[in-house]
């Protein structure tokens, strides 16, 4: 066996949910990023939260299924800039530190965003 998954090593579902519940309200209310979230209903925000948790749970090797649209589709009209992406990643990094997700898990966890989602979102 390959040993515990990243999902297990970061603390499982509750820890991922805590990360999303801490980081994403900060992202959605950050002056440089809030325009990306305009017009979302409360209902849509609750669904979005669940999809983000499911996606991270899935991508870290956990037992969740991601049922959302491909991230290319989700992000294509947002025209996220490299500068916005950097602000986003700083918030995630800060949140991971606050929740005491330590290296190497923190690096691996953040790498999911860097590696997997970056190519799908950022205008080159």
mmCIF file of N, CA and C in Angstrom, residues 21-91:
data_model
loop_
_atom_site.group_PDB
_atom_site.id
_atom_site.type_symbol
_atom_site.label_atom_id
_atom_site.label_comp_id
_atom_site.label_asym_id
_atom_site.label_seq_id
_atom_site.Cartn_x
_atom_site.Cartn_y
_atom_site.Cartn_z
ATOM 1 N N UNK A 21 -14.418 26.816 4.479
ATOM 2 C CA UNK A 21 -15.257 27.771 5.219
ATOM 3 C C UNK A 21 -14.473 28.968 5.741
ATOM 4 N N UNK A 22 -13.161 28.831 5.865
ATOM 5 C CA UNK A 22 -12.313 29.943 6.305
ATOM 6 C C UNK A 22 -11.795 30.727 5.099
ATOM 7 N N UNK A 23 -11.287 30.020 4.108
ATOM 8 C CA UNK A 23 -10.624 30.678 2.973
ATOM 9 C C UNK A 23 -11.608 31.343 2.011
ATOM 10 N N UNK A 24 -12.690 30.662 1.672
ATOM 11 C CA UNK A 24 -13.505 31.159 0.564
ATOM 12 C C UNK A 24 -14.337 32.403 0.882
ATOM 13 N N UNK A 25 -14.836 32.566 2.117
ATOM 14 C CA UNK A 25 -15.453 33.858 2.440
ATOM 15 C C UNK A 25 -14.449 35.015 2.320
ATOM 16 N N UNK A 26 -13.185 34.755 2.645
ATOM 17 C CA UNK A 26 -12.141 35.780 2.501
ATOM 18 C C UNK A 26 -11.898 36.088 1.032
ATOM 19 N N UNK A 27 -11.888 35.053 0.219
ATOM 20 C CA UNK A 27 -11.713 35.236 -1.224
ATOM 21 C C UNK A 27 -12.879 36.064 -1.781
ATOM 22 N N UNK A 28 -14.092 35.682 -1.404
ATOM 23 C CA UNK A 28 -15.299 36.300 -1.972
ATOM 24 C C UNK A 28 -15.493 37.744 -1.515
ATOM 25 N N UNK A 29 -14.845 38.130 -0.398
ATOM 26 C CA UNK A 29 -15.006 39.493 0.105
ATOM 27 C C UNK A 29 -13.742 40.332 -0.093
ATOM 28 N N UNK A 30 -12.709 39.747 -0.678
ATOM 29 C CA UNK A 30 -11.470 40.504 -0.914
ATOM 30 C C UNK A 30 -11.718 41.550 -1.999
ATOM 31 N N UNK A 31 -11.288 42.800 -1.764
ATOM 32 C CA UNK A 31 -11.580 43.872 -2.727
ATOM 33 C C UNK A 31 -11.118 43.564 -4.162
ATOM 34 N N UNK A 32 -10.014 42.834 -4.309
ATOM 35 C CA UNK A 32 -9.504 42.524 -5.654
ATOM 36 C C UNK A 32 -10.219 41.351 -6.317
ATOM 37 N N UNK A 33 -10.988 40.599 -5.518
ATOM 38 C CA UNK A 33 -11.587 39.360 -6.046
ATOM 39 C C UNK A 33 -13.108 39.355 -6.011
ATOM 40 N N UNK A 34 -13.716 40.249 -5.226
ATOM 41 C CA UNK A 34 -15.160 40.148 -4.998
ATOM 42 C C UNK A 34 -15.984 40.289 -6.280
ATOM 43 N N UNK A 35 -15.442 40.993 -7.283
ATOM 44 C CA UNK A 35 -16.188 41.139 -8.550
ATOM 45 C C UNK A 35 -16.413 39.786 -9.229
ATOM 46 N N UNK A 36 -15.571 38.798 -8.908
ATOM 47 C CA UNK A 36 -15.712 37.471 -9.508
ATOM 48 C C UNK A 36 -16.908 36.710 -8.933
ATOM 49 N N UNK A 37 -17.421 37.204 -7.799
ATOM 50 C CA UNK A 37 -18.505 36.492 -7.098
ATOM 51 C C UNK A 37 -19.819 37.252 -7.118
ATOM 52 N N UNK A 38 -19.860 38.384 -7.807
ATOM 53 C CA UNK A 38 -21.088 39.190 -7.842
ATOM 54 C C UNK A 38 -22.247 38.413 -8.438
ATOM 55 N N UNK A 39 -23.422 38.670 -7.898
ATOM 56 C CA UNK A 39 -24.610 38.097 -8.500
ATOM 57 C C UNK A 39 -24.894 36.654 -8.119
ATOM 58 N N UNK A 40 -24.110 36.107 -7.181
ATOM 59 C CA UNK A 40 -24.401 34.751 -6.715
ATOM 60 C C UNK A 40 -25.455 34.813 -5.616
ATOM 61 N N UNK A 41 -26.491 34.021 -5.747
ATOM 62 C CA UNK A 41 -27.512 33.961 -4.699
ATOM 63 C C UNK A 41 -26.949 33.182 -3.509
ATOM 64 N N UNK A 42 -27.604 33.297 -2.370
ATOM 65 C CA UNK A 42 -27.204 32.545 -1.178
ATOM 66 C C UNK A 42 -27.225 31.051 -1.492
ATOM 67 N N UNK A 43 -28.269 30.621 -2.167
ATOM 68 C CA UNK A 43 -28.444 29.235 -2.567
ATOM 69 C C UNK A 43 -27.282 28.763 -3.431
ATOM 70 N N UNK A 44 -26.895 29.603 -4.364
ATOM 71 C CA UNK A 44 -25.787 29.287 -5.253
ATOM 72 C C UNK A 44 -24.477 29.217 -4.467
ATOM 73 N N UNK A 45 -24.318 30.090 -3.451
ATOM 74 C CA UNK A 45 -23.106 30.063 -2.629
ATOM 75 C C UNK A 45 -22.997 28.780 -1.810
ATOM 76 N N UNK A 46 -24.131 28.319 -1.286
ATOM 77 C CA UNK A 46 -24.143 27.071 -0.516
ATOM 78 C C UNK A 46 -23.752 25.902 -1.419
ATOM 79 N N UNK A 47 -24.290 25.886 -2.622
ATOM 80 C CA UNK A 47 -23.964 24.833 -3.577
ATOM 81 C C UNK A 47 -22.490 24.911 -3.984
ATOM 82 N N UNK A 48 -22.025 26.137 -4.203
ATOM 83 C CA UNK A 48 -20.630 26.326 -4.599
ATOM 84 C C UNK A 48 -19.684 25.826 -3.500
ATOM 85 N N UNK A 49 -20.006 26.146 -2.247
ATOM 86 C CA UNK A 49 -19.205 25.670 -1.111
ATOM 87 C C UNK A 49 -19.110 24.145 -1.141
ATOM 88 N N UNK A 50 -20.248 23.495 -1.339
ATOM 89 C CA UNK A 50 -20.259 22.029 -1.340
ATOM 90 C C UNK A 50 -19.429 21.469 -2.489
ATOM 91 N N UNK A 51 -19.529 22.098 -3.645
ATOM 92 C CA UNK A 51 -18.757 21.635 -4.804
ATOM 93 C C UNK A 51 -17.257 21.799 -4.579
ATOM 94 N N UNK A 52 -16.862 22.897 -3.943
ATOM 95 C CA UNK A 52 -15.434 23.114 -3.674
ATOM 96 C C UNK A 52 -14.926 22.057 -2.685
ATOM 97 N N UNK A 53 -15.699 21.796 -1.646
ATOM 98 C CA UNK A 53 -15.316 20.760 -0.676
ATOM 99 C C UNK A 53 -15.210 19.408 -1.374
ATOM 100 N N UNK A 54 -16.223 19.069 -2.172
ATOM 101 C CA UNK A 54 -16.217 17.769 -2.860
ATOM 102 C C UNK A 54 -15.023 17.643 -3.798
ATOM 103 N N UNK A 55 -14.720 18.729 -4.504
ATOM 104 C CA UNK A 55 -13.604 18.700 -5.448
ATOM 105 C C UNK A 55 -12.278 18.494 -4.710
ATOM 106 N N UNK A 56 -12.080 19.220 -3.601
ATOM 107 C CA UNK A 56 -10.841 19.072 -2.835
ATOM 108 C C UNK A 56 -10.757 17.704 -2.173
ATOM 109 N N UNK A 57 -11.876 17.237 -1.665
ATOM 110 C CA UNK A 57 -11.941 15.903 -1.073
ATOM 111 C C UNK A 57 -11.541 14.866 -2.128
ATOM 112 N N UNK A 58 -12.103 14.983 -3.311
ATOM 113 C CA UNK A 58 -11.795 14.072 -4.415
ATOM 114 C C UNK A 58 -10.326 14.176 -4.835
ATOM 115 N N UNK A 59 -9.843 15.413 -5.003
ATOM 116 C CA UNK A 59 -8.492 15.624 -5.530
ATOM 117 C C UNK A 59 -7.381 15.284 -4.541
ATOM 118 N N UNK A 60 -7.734 15.172 -3.258
ATOM 119 C CA UNK A 60 -6.741 14.765 -2.265
ATOM 120 C C UNK A 60 -6.803 13.253 -1.988
ATOM 121 N N UNK A 61 -7.659 12.552 -2.736
ATOM 122 C CA UNK A 61 -7.738 11.097 -2.574
ATOM 123 C C UNK A 61 -8.819 10.649 -1.609
ATOM 124 N N UNK A 62 -9.733 11.557 -1.266
ATOM 125 C CA UNK A 62 -10.821 11.214 -0.354
ATOM 126 C C UNK A 62 -11.982 10.544 -1.070
ATOM 127 N N UNK A 63 -13.012 10.169 -0.314
ATOM 128 C CA UNK A 63 -14.114 9.359 -0.851
ATOM 129 C C UNK A 63 -15.229 10.156 -1.533
ATOM 130 N N UNK A 64 -14.980 11.416 -1.904
ATOM 131 C CA UNK A 64 -16.045 12.239 -2.472
ATOM 132 C C UNK A 64 -16.063 12.171 -4.000
ATOM 133 N N UNK A 65 -17.249 12.401 -4.546
ATOM 134 C CA UNK A 65 -17.387 12.523 -6.002
ATOM 135 C C UNK A 65 -17.635 13.989 -6.314
ATOM 136 N N UNK A 66 -16.943 14.501 -7.332
ATOM 137 C CA UNK A 66 -17.181 15.878 -7.764
ATOM 138 C C UNK A 66 -18.214 15.838 -8.867
ATOM 139 N N UNK A 67 -19.348 16.528 -8.646
ATOM 140 C CA UNK A 67 -20.445 16.479 -9.624
ATOM 141 C C UNK A 67 -20.632 17.816 -10.336
ATOM 142 N N UNK A 68 -19.701 18.728 -10.110
ATOM 143 C CA UNK A 68 -19.811 20.043 -10.736
ATOM 144 C C UNK A 68 -19.354 20.027 -12.183
ATOM 145 N N UNK A 69 -19.466 21.187 -12.818
ATOM 146 C CA UNK A 69 -19.008 21.319 -14.193
ATOM 147 C C UNK A 69 -17.483 21.348 -14.206
ATOM 148 N N UNK A 70 -16.874 21.057 -15.365
ATOM 149 C CA UNK A 70 -15.410 21.182 -15.448
ATOM 150 C C UNK A 70 -14.991 22.604 -15.082
ATOM 151 N N UNK A 71 -13.849 22.736 -14.417
ATOM 152 C CA UNK A 71 -13.445 24.057 -13.956
ATOM 153 C C UNK A 71 -13.157 25.010 -15.112
ATOM 154 N N UNK A 72 -12.770 24.466 -16.239
ATOM 155 C CA UNK A 72 -12.590 25.326 -17.430
ATOM 156 C C UNK A 72 -13.890 26.061 -17.732
ATOM 157 N N UNK A 73 -14.986 25.317 -17.702
ATOM 158 C CA UNK A 73 -16.310 25.887 -17.982
ATOM 159 C C UNK A 73 -16.691 26.905 -16.917
ATOM 160 N N UNK A 74 -16.469 26.537 -15.652
ATOM 161 C CA UNK A 74 -16.834 27.404 -14.524
ATOM 162 C C UNK A 74 -16.090 28.744 -14.610
ATOM 163 N N UNK A 75 -14.815 28.680 -14.994
ATOM 164 C CA UNK A 75 -13.958 29.861 -14.900
ATOM 165 C C UNK A 75 -13.755 30.624 -16.200
ATOM 166 N N UNK A 76 -14.210 30.058 -17.314
ATOM 167 C CA UNK A 76 -13.783 30.625 -18.603
ATOM 168 C C UNK A 76 -14.213 32.077 -18.815
ATOM 169 N N UNK A 77 -15.387 32.465 -18.350
ATOM 170 C CA UNK A 77 -15.848 33.834 -18.578
ATOM 171 C C UNK A 77 -15.373 34.823 -17.516
ATOM 172 N N UNK A 78 -14.702 34.321 -16.491
ATOM 173 C CA UNK A 78 -14.279 35.202 -15.399
ATOM 174 C C UNK A 78 -13.032 36.009 -15.761
ATOM 175 N N UNK A 79 -12.254 35.523 -16.734
ATOM 176 C CA UNK A 79 -11.041 36.239 -17.163
ATOM 177 C C UNK A 79 -10.152 36.579 -15.966
ATOM 178 N N UNK A 80 -9.851 35.556 -15.179
ATOM 179 C CA UNK A 80 -9.020 35.742 -13.993
ATOM 180 C C UNK A 80 -7.599 36.117 -14.430
ATOM 181 N N UNK A 81 -7.070 37.180 -13.860
ATOM 182 C CA UNK A 81 -5.720 37.621 -14.218
ATOM 183 C C UNK A 81 -4.686 36.927 -13.326
ATOM 184 N N UNK A 82 -3.441 36.982 -13.752
ATOM 185 C CA UNK A 82 -2.357 36.404 -12.955
ATOM 186 C C UNK A 82 -2.280 37.087 -11.587
ATOM 187 N N UNK A 83 -2.507 38.396 -11.561
ATOM 188 C CA UNK A 83 -2.466 39.139 -10.291
ATOM 189 C C UNK A 83 -3.578 38.682 -9.349
ATOM 190 N N UNK A 84 -4.773 38.476 -9.891
ATOM 191 C CA UNK A 84 -5.897 37.987 -9.082
ATOM 192 C C UNK A 84 -5.602 36.586 -8.554
ATOM 193 N N UNK A 85 -5.009 35.771 -9.406
ATOM 194 C CA UNK A 85 -4.669 34.405 -8.994
ATOM 195 C C UNK A 85 -3.686 34.422 -7.833
ATOM 196 N N UNK A 86 -2.730 35.345 -7.890
ATOM 197 C CA UNK A 86 -1.734 35.462 -6.829
ATOM 198 C C UNK A 86 -2.386 35.847 -5.500
ATOM 199 N N UNK A 87 -3.314 36.796 -5.541
ATOM 200 C CA UNK A 87 -4.047 37.207 -4.338
ATOM 201 C C UNK A 87 -4.812 36.005 -3.775
ATOM 202 N N UNK A 88 -5.475 35.279 -4.648
ATOM 203 C CA UNK A 88 -6.224 34.075 -4.272
ATOM 204 C C UNK A 88 -5.314 33.065 -3.570
ATOM 205 N N UNK A 89 -4.158 32.783 -4.180
ATOM 206 C CA UNK A 89 -3.232 31.799 -3.613
ATOM 207 C C UNK A 89 -2.671 32.259 -2.266
ATOM 208 N N UNK A 90 -2.436 33.559 -2.113
ATOM 209 C CA UNK A 90 -1.937 34.088 -0.820
ATOM 210 C C UNK A 90 -2.963 33.845 0.281
ATOM 211 N N UNK A 91 -4.241 34.058 -0.033
ATOM 212 C CA UNK A 91 -5.305 33.812 0.951
ATOM 213 C C UNK A 91 -5.325 32.329 1.335
#
